[in-house]
Coordinates of C-alpha atoms and ligand atoms in Angstrom, one line a residue:
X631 CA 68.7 87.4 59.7
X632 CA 69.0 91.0 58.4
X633 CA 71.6 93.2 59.1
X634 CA 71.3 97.0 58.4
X635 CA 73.1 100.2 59.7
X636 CA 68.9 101.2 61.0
X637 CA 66.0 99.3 60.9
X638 CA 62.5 101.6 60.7
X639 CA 59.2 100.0 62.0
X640 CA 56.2 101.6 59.5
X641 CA 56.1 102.3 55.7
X642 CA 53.7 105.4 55.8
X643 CA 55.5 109.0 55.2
X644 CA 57.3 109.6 58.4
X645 CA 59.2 106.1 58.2
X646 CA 59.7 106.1 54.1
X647 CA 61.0 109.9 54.9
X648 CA 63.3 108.9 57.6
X649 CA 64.5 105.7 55.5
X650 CA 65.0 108.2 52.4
X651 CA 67.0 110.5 54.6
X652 CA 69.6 107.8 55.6
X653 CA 69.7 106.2 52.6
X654 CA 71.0 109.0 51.3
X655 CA 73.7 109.8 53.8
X656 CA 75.1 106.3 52.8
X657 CA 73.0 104.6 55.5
X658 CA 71.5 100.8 54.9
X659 CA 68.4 100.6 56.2
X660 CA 65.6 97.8 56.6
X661 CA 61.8 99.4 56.4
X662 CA 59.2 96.6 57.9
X663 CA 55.8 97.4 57.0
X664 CA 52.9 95.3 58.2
X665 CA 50.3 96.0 55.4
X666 CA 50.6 94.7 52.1
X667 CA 51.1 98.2 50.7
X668 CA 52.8 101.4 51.7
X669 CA 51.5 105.1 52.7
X670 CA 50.0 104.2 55.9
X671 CA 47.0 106.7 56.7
X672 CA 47.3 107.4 53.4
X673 CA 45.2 105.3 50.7
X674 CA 44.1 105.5 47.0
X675 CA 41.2 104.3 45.7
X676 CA 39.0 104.6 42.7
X677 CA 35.4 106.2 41.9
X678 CA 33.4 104.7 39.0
X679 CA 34.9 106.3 35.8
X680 CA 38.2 105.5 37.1
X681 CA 37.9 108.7 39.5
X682 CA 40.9 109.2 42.0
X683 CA 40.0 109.5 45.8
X684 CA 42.3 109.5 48.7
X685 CA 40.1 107.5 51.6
X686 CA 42.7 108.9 54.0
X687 CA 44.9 112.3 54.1
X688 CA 44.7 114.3 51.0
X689 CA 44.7 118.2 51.6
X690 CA 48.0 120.0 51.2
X691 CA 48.2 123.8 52.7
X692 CA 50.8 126.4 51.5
X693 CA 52.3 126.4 54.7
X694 CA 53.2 122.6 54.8
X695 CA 56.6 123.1 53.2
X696 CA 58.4 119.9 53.7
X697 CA 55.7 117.7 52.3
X698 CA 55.2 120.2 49.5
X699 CA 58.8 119.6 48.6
X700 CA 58.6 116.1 48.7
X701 CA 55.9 116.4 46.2
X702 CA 57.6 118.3 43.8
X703 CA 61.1 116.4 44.4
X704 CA 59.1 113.3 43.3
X705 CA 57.0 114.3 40.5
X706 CA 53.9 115.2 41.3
X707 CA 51.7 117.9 40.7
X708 CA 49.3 119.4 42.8
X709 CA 45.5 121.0 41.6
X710 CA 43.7 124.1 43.9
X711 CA 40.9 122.1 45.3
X712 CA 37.2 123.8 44.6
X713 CA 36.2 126.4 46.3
X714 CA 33.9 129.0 44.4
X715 CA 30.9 129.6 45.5
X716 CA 28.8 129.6 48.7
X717 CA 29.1 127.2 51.6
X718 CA 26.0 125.6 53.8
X719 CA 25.3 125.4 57.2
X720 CA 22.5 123.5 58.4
X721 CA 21.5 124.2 62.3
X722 CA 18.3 123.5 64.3
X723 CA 16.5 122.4 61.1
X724 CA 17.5 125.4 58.7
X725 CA 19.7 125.6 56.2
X726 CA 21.8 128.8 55.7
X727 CA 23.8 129.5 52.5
X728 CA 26.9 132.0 52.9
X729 CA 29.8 133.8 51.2
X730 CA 31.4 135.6 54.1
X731 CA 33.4 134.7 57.2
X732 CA 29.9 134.0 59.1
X733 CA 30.4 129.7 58.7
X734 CA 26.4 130.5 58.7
X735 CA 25.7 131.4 61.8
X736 CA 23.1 133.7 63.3
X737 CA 25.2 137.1 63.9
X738 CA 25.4 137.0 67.3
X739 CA 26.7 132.9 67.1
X740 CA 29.2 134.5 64.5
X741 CA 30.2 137.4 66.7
X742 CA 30.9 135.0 69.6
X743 CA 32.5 132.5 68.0
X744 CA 34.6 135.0 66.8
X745 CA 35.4 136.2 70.6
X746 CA 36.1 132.4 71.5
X747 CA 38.7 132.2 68.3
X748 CA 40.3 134.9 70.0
X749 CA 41.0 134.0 73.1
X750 CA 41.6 130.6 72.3
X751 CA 44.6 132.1 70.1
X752 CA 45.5 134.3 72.1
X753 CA 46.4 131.8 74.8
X754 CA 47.8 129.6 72.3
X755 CA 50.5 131.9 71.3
X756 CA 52.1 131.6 75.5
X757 CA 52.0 127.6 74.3
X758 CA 55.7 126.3 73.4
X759 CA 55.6 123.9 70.5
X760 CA 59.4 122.5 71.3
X761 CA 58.0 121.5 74.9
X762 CA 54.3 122.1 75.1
X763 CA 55.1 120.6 78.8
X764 CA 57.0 123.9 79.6
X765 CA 54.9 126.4 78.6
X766 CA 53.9 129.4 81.3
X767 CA 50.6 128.0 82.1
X768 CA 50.9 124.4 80.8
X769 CA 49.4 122.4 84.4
X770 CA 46.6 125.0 84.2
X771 CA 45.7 124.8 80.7
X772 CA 46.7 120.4 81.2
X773 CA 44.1 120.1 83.1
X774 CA 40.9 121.5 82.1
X775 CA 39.3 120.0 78.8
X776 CA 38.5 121.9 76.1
X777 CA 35.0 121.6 76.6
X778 CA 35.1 122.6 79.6
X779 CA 36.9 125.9 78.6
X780 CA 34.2 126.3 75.9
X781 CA 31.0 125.7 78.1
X782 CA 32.9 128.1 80.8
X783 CA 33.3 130.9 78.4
X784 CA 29.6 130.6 76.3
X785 CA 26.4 129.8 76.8
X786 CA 25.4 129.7 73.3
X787 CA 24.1 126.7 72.3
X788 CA 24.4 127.5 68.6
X789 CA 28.3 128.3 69.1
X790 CA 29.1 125.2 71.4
X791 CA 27.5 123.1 68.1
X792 CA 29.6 124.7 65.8
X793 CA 32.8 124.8 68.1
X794 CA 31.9 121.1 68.7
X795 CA 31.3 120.7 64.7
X796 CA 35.0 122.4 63.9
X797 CA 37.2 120.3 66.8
X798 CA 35.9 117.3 65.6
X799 CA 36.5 117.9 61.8
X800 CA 40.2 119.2 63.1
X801 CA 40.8 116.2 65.3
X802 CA 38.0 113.0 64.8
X803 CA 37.8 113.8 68.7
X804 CA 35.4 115.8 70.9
X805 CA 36.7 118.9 72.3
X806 CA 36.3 116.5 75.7
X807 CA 38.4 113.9 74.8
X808 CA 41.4 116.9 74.9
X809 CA 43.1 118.9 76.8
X810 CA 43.1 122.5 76.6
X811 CA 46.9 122.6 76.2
X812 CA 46.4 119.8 73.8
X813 CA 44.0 121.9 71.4
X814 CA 46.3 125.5 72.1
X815 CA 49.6 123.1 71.1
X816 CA 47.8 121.8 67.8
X817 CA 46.5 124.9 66.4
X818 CA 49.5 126.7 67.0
X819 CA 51.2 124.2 65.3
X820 CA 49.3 124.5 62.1
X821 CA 49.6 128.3 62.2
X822 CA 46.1 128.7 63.8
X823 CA 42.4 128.2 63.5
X824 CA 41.5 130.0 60.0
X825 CA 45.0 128.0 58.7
X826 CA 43.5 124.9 59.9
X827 CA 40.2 125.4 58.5
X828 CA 40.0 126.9 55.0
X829 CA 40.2 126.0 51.5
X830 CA 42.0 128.4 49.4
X831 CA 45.3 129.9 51.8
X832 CA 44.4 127.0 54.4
X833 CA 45.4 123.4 54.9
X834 CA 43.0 122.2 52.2
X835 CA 43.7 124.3 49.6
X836 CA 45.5 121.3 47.6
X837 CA 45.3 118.4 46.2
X838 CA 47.8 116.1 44.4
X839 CA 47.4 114.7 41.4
X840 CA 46.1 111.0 41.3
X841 CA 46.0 110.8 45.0
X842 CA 48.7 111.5 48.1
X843 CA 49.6 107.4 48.3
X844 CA 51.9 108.0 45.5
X845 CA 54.1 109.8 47.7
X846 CA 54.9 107.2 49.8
X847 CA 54.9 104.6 46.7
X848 CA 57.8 107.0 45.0
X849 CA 59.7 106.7 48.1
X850 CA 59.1 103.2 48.8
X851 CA 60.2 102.3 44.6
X852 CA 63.9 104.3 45.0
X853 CA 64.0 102.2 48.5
X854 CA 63.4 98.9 46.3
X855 CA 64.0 95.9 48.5
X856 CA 64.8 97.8 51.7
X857 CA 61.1 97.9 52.3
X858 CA 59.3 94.8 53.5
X859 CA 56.1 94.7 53.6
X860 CA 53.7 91.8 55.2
X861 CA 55.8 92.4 58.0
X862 CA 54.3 93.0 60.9
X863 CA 56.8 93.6 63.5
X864 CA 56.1 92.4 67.2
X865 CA 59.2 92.3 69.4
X866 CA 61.9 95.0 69.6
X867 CA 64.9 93.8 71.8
X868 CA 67.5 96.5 72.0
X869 CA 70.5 97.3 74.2
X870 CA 74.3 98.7 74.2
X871 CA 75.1 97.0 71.2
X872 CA 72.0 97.4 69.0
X873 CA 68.8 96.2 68.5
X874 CA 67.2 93.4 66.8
X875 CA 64.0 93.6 65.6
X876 CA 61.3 90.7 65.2
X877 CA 58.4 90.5 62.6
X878 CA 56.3 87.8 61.6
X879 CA 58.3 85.8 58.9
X880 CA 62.0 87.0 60.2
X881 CA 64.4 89.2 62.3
X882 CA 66.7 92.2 61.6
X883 CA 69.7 93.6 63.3
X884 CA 70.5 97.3 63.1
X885 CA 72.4 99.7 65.2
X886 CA 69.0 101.7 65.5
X887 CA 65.6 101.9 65.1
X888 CA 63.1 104.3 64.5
X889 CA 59.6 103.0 65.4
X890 CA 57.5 105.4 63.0
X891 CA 54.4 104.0 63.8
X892 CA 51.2 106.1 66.2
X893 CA 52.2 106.1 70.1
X894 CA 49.3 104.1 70.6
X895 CA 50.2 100.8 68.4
X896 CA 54.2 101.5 69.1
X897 CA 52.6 101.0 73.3
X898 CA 51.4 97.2 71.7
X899 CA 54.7 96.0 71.0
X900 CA 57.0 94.2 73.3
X901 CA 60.2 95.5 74.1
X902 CA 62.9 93.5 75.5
X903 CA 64.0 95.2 77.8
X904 CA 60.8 96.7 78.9
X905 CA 60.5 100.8 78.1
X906 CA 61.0 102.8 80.9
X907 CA 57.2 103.6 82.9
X908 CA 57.5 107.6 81.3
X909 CA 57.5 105.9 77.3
X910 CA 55.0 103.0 78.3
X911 CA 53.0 105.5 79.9
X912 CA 52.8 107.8 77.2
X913 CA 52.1 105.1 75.0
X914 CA 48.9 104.5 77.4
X915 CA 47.4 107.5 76.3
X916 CA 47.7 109.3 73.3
X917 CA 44.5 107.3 71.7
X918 CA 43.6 107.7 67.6
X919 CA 40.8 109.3 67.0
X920 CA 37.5 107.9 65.1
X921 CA 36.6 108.6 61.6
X922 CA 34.7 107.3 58.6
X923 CA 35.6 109.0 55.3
X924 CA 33.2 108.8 52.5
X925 CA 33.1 109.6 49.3
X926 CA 30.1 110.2 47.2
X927 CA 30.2 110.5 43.1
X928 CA 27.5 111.9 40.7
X929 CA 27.2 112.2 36.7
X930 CA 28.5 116.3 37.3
X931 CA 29.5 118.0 40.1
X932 CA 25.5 119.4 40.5
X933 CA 26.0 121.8 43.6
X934 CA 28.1 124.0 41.4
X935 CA 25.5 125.3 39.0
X936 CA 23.8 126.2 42.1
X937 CA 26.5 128.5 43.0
X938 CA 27.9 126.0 46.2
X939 CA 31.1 124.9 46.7
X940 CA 30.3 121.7 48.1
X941 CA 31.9 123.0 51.3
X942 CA 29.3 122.0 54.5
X943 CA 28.7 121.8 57.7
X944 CA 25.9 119.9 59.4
X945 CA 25.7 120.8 63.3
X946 CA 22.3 118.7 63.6
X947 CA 23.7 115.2 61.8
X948 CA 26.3 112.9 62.0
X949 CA 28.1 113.4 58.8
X950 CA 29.3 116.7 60.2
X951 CA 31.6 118.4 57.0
X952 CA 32.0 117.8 53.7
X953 CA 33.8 119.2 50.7
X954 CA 33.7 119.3 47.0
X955 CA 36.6 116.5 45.9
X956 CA 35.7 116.4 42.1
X957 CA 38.8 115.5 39.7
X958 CA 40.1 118.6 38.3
X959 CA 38.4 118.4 35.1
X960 CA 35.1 117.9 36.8
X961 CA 33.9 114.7 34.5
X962 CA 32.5 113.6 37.6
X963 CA 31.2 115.5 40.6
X964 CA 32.4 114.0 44.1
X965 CA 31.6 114.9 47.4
X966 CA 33.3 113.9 49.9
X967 CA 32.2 113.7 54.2
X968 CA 33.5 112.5 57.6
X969 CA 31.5 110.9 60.2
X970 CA 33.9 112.2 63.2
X971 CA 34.6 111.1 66.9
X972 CA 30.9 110.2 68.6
X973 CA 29.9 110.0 64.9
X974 CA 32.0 107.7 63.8
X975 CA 31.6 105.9 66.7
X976 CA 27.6 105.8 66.3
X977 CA 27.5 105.5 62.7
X978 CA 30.7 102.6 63.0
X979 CA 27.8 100.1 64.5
X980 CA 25.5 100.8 61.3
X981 CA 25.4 98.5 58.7
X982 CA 27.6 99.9 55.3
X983 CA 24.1 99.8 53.9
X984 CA 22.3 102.1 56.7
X985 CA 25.2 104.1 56.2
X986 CA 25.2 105.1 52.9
X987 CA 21.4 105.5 53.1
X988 CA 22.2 108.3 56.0
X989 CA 24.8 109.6 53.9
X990 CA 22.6 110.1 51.0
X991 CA 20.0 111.8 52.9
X992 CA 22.2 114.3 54.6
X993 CA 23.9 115.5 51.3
X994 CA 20.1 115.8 50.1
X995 CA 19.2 117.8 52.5
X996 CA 22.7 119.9 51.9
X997 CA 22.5 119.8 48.2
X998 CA 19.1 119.0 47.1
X999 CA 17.2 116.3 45.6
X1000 CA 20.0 115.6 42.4
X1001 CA 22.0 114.1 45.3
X1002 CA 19.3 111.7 46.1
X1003 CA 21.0 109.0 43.4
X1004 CA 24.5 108.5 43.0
X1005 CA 26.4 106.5 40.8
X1006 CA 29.2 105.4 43.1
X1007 CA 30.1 105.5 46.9
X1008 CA 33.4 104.4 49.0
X1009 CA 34.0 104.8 52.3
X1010 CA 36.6 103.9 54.7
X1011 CA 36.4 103.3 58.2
X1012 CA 40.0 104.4 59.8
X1013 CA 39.0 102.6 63.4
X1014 CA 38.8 99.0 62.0
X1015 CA 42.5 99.3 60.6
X1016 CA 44.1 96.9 62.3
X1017 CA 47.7 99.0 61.9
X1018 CA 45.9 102.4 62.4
X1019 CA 42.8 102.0 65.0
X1020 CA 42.1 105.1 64.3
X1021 CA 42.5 108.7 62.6
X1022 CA 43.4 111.6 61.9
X1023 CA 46.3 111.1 64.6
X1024 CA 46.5 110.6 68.6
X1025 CA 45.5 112.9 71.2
X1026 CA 46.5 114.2 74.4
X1027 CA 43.9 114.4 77.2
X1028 CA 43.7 116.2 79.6
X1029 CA 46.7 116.0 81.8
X1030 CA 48.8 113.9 79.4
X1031 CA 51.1 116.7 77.6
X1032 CA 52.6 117.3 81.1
X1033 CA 52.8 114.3 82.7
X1034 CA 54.6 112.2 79.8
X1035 CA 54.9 114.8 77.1
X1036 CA 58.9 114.9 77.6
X1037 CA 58.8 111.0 76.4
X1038 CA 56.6 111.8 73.1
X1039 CA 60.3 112.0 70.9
X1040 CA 63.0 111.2 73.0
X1041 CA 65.2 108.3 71.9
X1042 CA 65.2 105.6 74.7
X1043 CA 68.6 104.1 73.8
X1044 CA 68.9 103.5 70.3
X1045 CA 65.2 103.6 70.1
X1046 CA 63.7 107.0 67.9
X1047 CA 60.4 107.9 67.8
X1048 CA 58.7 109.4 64.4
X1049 CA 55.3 109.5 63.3
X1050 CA 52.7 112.4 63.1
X1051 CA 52.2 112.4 66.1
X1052 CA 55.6 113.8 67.1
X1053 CA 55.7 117.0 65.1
X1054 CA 55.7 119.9 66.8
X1055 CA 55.2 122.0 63.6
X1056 CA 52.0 120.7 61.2
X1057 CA 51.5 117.8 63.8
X1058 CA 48.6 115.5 62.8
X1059 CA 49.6 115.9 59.3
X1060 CA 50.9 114.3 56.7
X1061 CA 53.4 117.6 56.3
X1062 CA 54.3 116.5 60.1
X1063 CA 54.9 113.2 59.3
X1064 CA 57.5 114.4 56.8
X1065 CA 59.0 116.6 59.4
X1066 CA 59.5 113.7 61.8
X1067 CA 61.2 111.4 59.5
X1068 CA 63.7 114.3 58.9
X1069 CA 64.1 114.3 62.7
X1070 CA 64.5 111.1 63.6
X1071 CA 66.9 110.2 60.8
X1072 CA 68.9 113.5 61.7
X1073 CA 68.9 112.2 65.3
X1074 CA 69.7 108.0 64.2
X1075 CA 72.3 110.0 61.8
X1076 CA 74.1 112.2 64.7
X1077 CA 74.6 109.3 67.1
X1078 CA 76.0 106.5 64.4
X1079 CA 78.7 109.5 63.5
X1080 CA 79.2 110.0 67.4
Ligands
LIG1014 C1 40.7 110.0 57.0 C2 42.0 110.8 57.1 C3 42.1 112.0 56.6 C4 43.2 112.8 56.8 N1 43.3 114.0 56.1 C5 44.5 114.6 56.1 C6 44.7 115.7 55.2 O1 43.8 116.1 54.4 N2 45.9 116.3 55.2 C7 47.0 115.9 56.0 O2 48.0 116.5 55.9 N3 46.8 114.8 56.8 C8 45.6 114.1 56.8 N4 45.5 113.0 57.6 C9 46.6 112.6 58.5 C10 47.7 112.0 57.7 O3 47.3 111.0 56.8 C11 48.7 111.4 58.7 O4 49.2 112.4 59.6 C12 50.0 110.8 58.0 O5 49.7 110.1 56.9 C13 50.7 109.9 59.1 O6 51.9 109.4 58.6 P1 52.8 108.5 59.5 O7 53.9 108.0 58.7 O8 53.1 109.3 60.8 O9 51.9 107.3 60.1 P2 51.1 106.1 59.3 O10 50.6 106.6 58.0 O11 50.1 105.6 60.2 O12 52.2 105.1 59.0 C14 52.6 104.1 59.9 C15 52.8 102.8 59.2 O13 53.2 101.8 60.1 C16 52.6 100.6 59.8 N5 52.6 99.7 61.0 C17 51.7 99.8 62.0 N6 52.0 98.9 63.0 C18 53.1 98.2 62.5 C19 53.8 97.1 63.0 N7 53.6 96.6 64.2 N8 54.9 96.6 62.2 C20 55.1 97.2 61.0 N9 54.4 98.2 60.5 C21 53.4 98.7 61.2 C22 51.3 101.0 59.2 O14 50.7 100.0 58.4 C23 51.6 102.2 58.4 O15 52.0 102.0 57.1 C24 44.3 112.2 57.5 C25 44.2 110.9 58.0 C26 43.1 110.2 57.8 C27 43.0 108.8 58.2

């Protein structure tokens, strides 16, 4: 048996962050983590020619300051990722190339998208970020879905396929798998729709150097043998005098925990005694969206000498965005795409073959016949991760946020919640994850000195 001042369930960045963070305030801490490896949602991986490609999150923005710190603390560096040139749309059988703030569309889809952006920000400025649950119009906005709101303020078909195309590259989710609060409460969190969406002076703008899992490897190597991995915890008893932990080859004691894994897979383990029905029911419904990431190499990255910037979206096919994710010194030219929500789901029962063979053709038809041969081509499908089930993050539908909302982050006992998923600033992202771990070693930290 283990005994440690906390024990932290989860080895991706909000539970490495939250270990660090005690650590260093003279804490000993225990880190269980069920995979074999650390970083969680976050994975490296190789292209042929030794090309590095994050199959999970990899886009840094300017205003993600806590994980751009971490970066820089550690070591790394961070590149610009590519964006010169002009972008494709491809709509009702017709390709569109642009350079202005169009995404495209005809005029008038622009124009009205525009309006929609608008109001949807608008309204998400009322939305409180501490306490989404609180906000002035929080049961109205709770309960209608965001599709809903969209098919009740436009009748453009050409708009509800883009606005369908952008929620589901932001979230792996259709906009009716959401609430309205839910969608208000995330882009307000990530400083709003254009900051969610671009490149350069949005939340892909960067990259990091030999991939993002080397974050969470730096801060699992200073943590040394405090991290566990194979160790998939199952049990968490806890009470007055602390809690004790069970994974599968052990136990450990601790004053506290922090349980930095998503809502959804902290709702699978068993707690002894039971949470109370506000947690458990949270933990009901906050489910992980579906993606399938893929990334596509070629000899050079082609699309540039055609003046592109790799940058896509696809409003009539399944692989609905993709991006330009050639290394810096562009000896290869990669490509990367996402199969999102009813995507993912519908291209998840393809074989990896039919897959790649619809992934090929759509980047033809993007790019042009040189993308019709490849020399390499990963992918990774997030909803067949046993310790994930699922990306980007969780979701709230409709009704959740102010129903159970209040439990999302509030300790139960010595119980802390971290995770993405329980950001209010950047939540979803990796820069989220960061924040969390700060939190809930700030809160584990506060009530040991109490
Ligand atoms: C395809 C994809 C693309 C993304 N793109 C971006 C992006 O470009 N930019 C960005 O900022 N974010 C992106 N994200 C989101 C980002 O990766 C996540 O928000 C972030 O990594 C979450 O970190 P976390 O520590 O909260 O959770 P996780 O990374 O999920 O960490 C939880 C850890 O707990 C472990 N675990 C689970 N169950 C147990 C158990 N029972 N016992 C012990 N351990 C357990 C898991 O194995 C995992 O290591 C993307 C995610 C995906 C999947």
């Amino acid at each position: 048996m283990t005994r440690s001042d906390v024990v932290v369930i989860g080895a991706g960045l909000a539970g490495l962050t939250a270990a660090r963070t005690l650590r260093a305030a003279g804490r000993t801490v225990t880190v269980l983590e069920a995979r074999d490896r650390v970083g969680g949602r976050n994975l490296g991986s190789h292209l042929a020619g030794g090309v590095p490609v994050e199959m999970g999150g990899q886009w840094i923005g300017p205003g993600q300051t806590e994980v751009l710190a971490l970066v820089a603390e550690l070591g790394l560096e961070t590149f610009p990722t590519y964006d010169d040139g002009a972008a494709v749309t491809f709509y009702n059988g017709t390709l569109t190339t642009y350079s202005d703030e169009t995404f495209g569309l005809s005029l008038e889809a622009a124009i009205e998208a525009g309006r929609l952006q608008g109001e949807l920000e608008t309204i998400a400025e009322t939305v409180s970020l501490s306490a989404p649950w609180l906000s002035p119009r929080a049961a109205e906005l709770d309960r209608r879905t965001l599709d809903e709101w969209l098919r009740a303020n436009t009748g453009n078909a050409e708009v509800l396929a883009f606005w369908g195309a952008v929620v589901t590259a932001l979230f792996s989710a259709e906009p009716a798998e959401m609430s309205l609060l839910h969608f208000l409460f995330y882009i307000k969190s990530g400083g709003m729709l254009d900051s969610l969406v671009a490149t350069t002076g949005g939340a892909q703008e960067l990259r990091v150097v030999g991939g993002t899992h080397q974050i969470s490897e730096r801060l699992a190597d200073a943590l040394g043998d405090a991290v566990r991995l194979g160790s998939p915890v199952r049990k968490i008893s806890h009470g007055p005098d602390g809690v004790e932990v069970h994974f599968d080859g052990g136990q450990v004691t601790a004053r506290r925990a922090v349980v930095a894994i998503p809502p959804t897979l902290a709702g699978r383990l068993t707690y002894e005694p039971a949470l109370p029905a506000s947690r458990d029911g949270l933990t009901q419904q906050i489910p992980m969206g579906s993606v399938i990431k893929v990334q596509v190499a070629y000899p050079t990255p082609f699309w540039r000498e055609a003046g592109l910037n790799g940058f896509a979206f696809d409003l009539d096919g399944e692989l609905s965005v993709t991006l330009d994710n050639s290394p810096p010194d562009a000896s290869r030219g990669v490509i990367v795409g996402f199969f999102e929500g009813a995507h993912a789901r519908s291209a998840g029962r393809l074989s990896p073959e039919e897959r790649r063979a619809s992934v090929v053709a759509t980047l033809v038809k993007l790019f042009g016949p040189d993308a019709q041969n490849p020399i390499d081509y990963a992918e990774q499908n997030w909803m067949e991760e046993e310790y994930t089930r699922g990306c980007y993050g969780g979701r709230l539908g409709a009704g959740v946020w102010t129903q159970y909302g209040a439990a999302l982050a509030e300790p139960v006992g010595r119980l802390h919640w971290a995770g993405a998923e329980t950001s209010d600033i950047w939540n979803g992202y990796m820069d989220g994850a960061v924040r969390s771990g700060h939190r809930a070693a700030a809160e584990v930290l506060a009530a040991l000195e109490a």
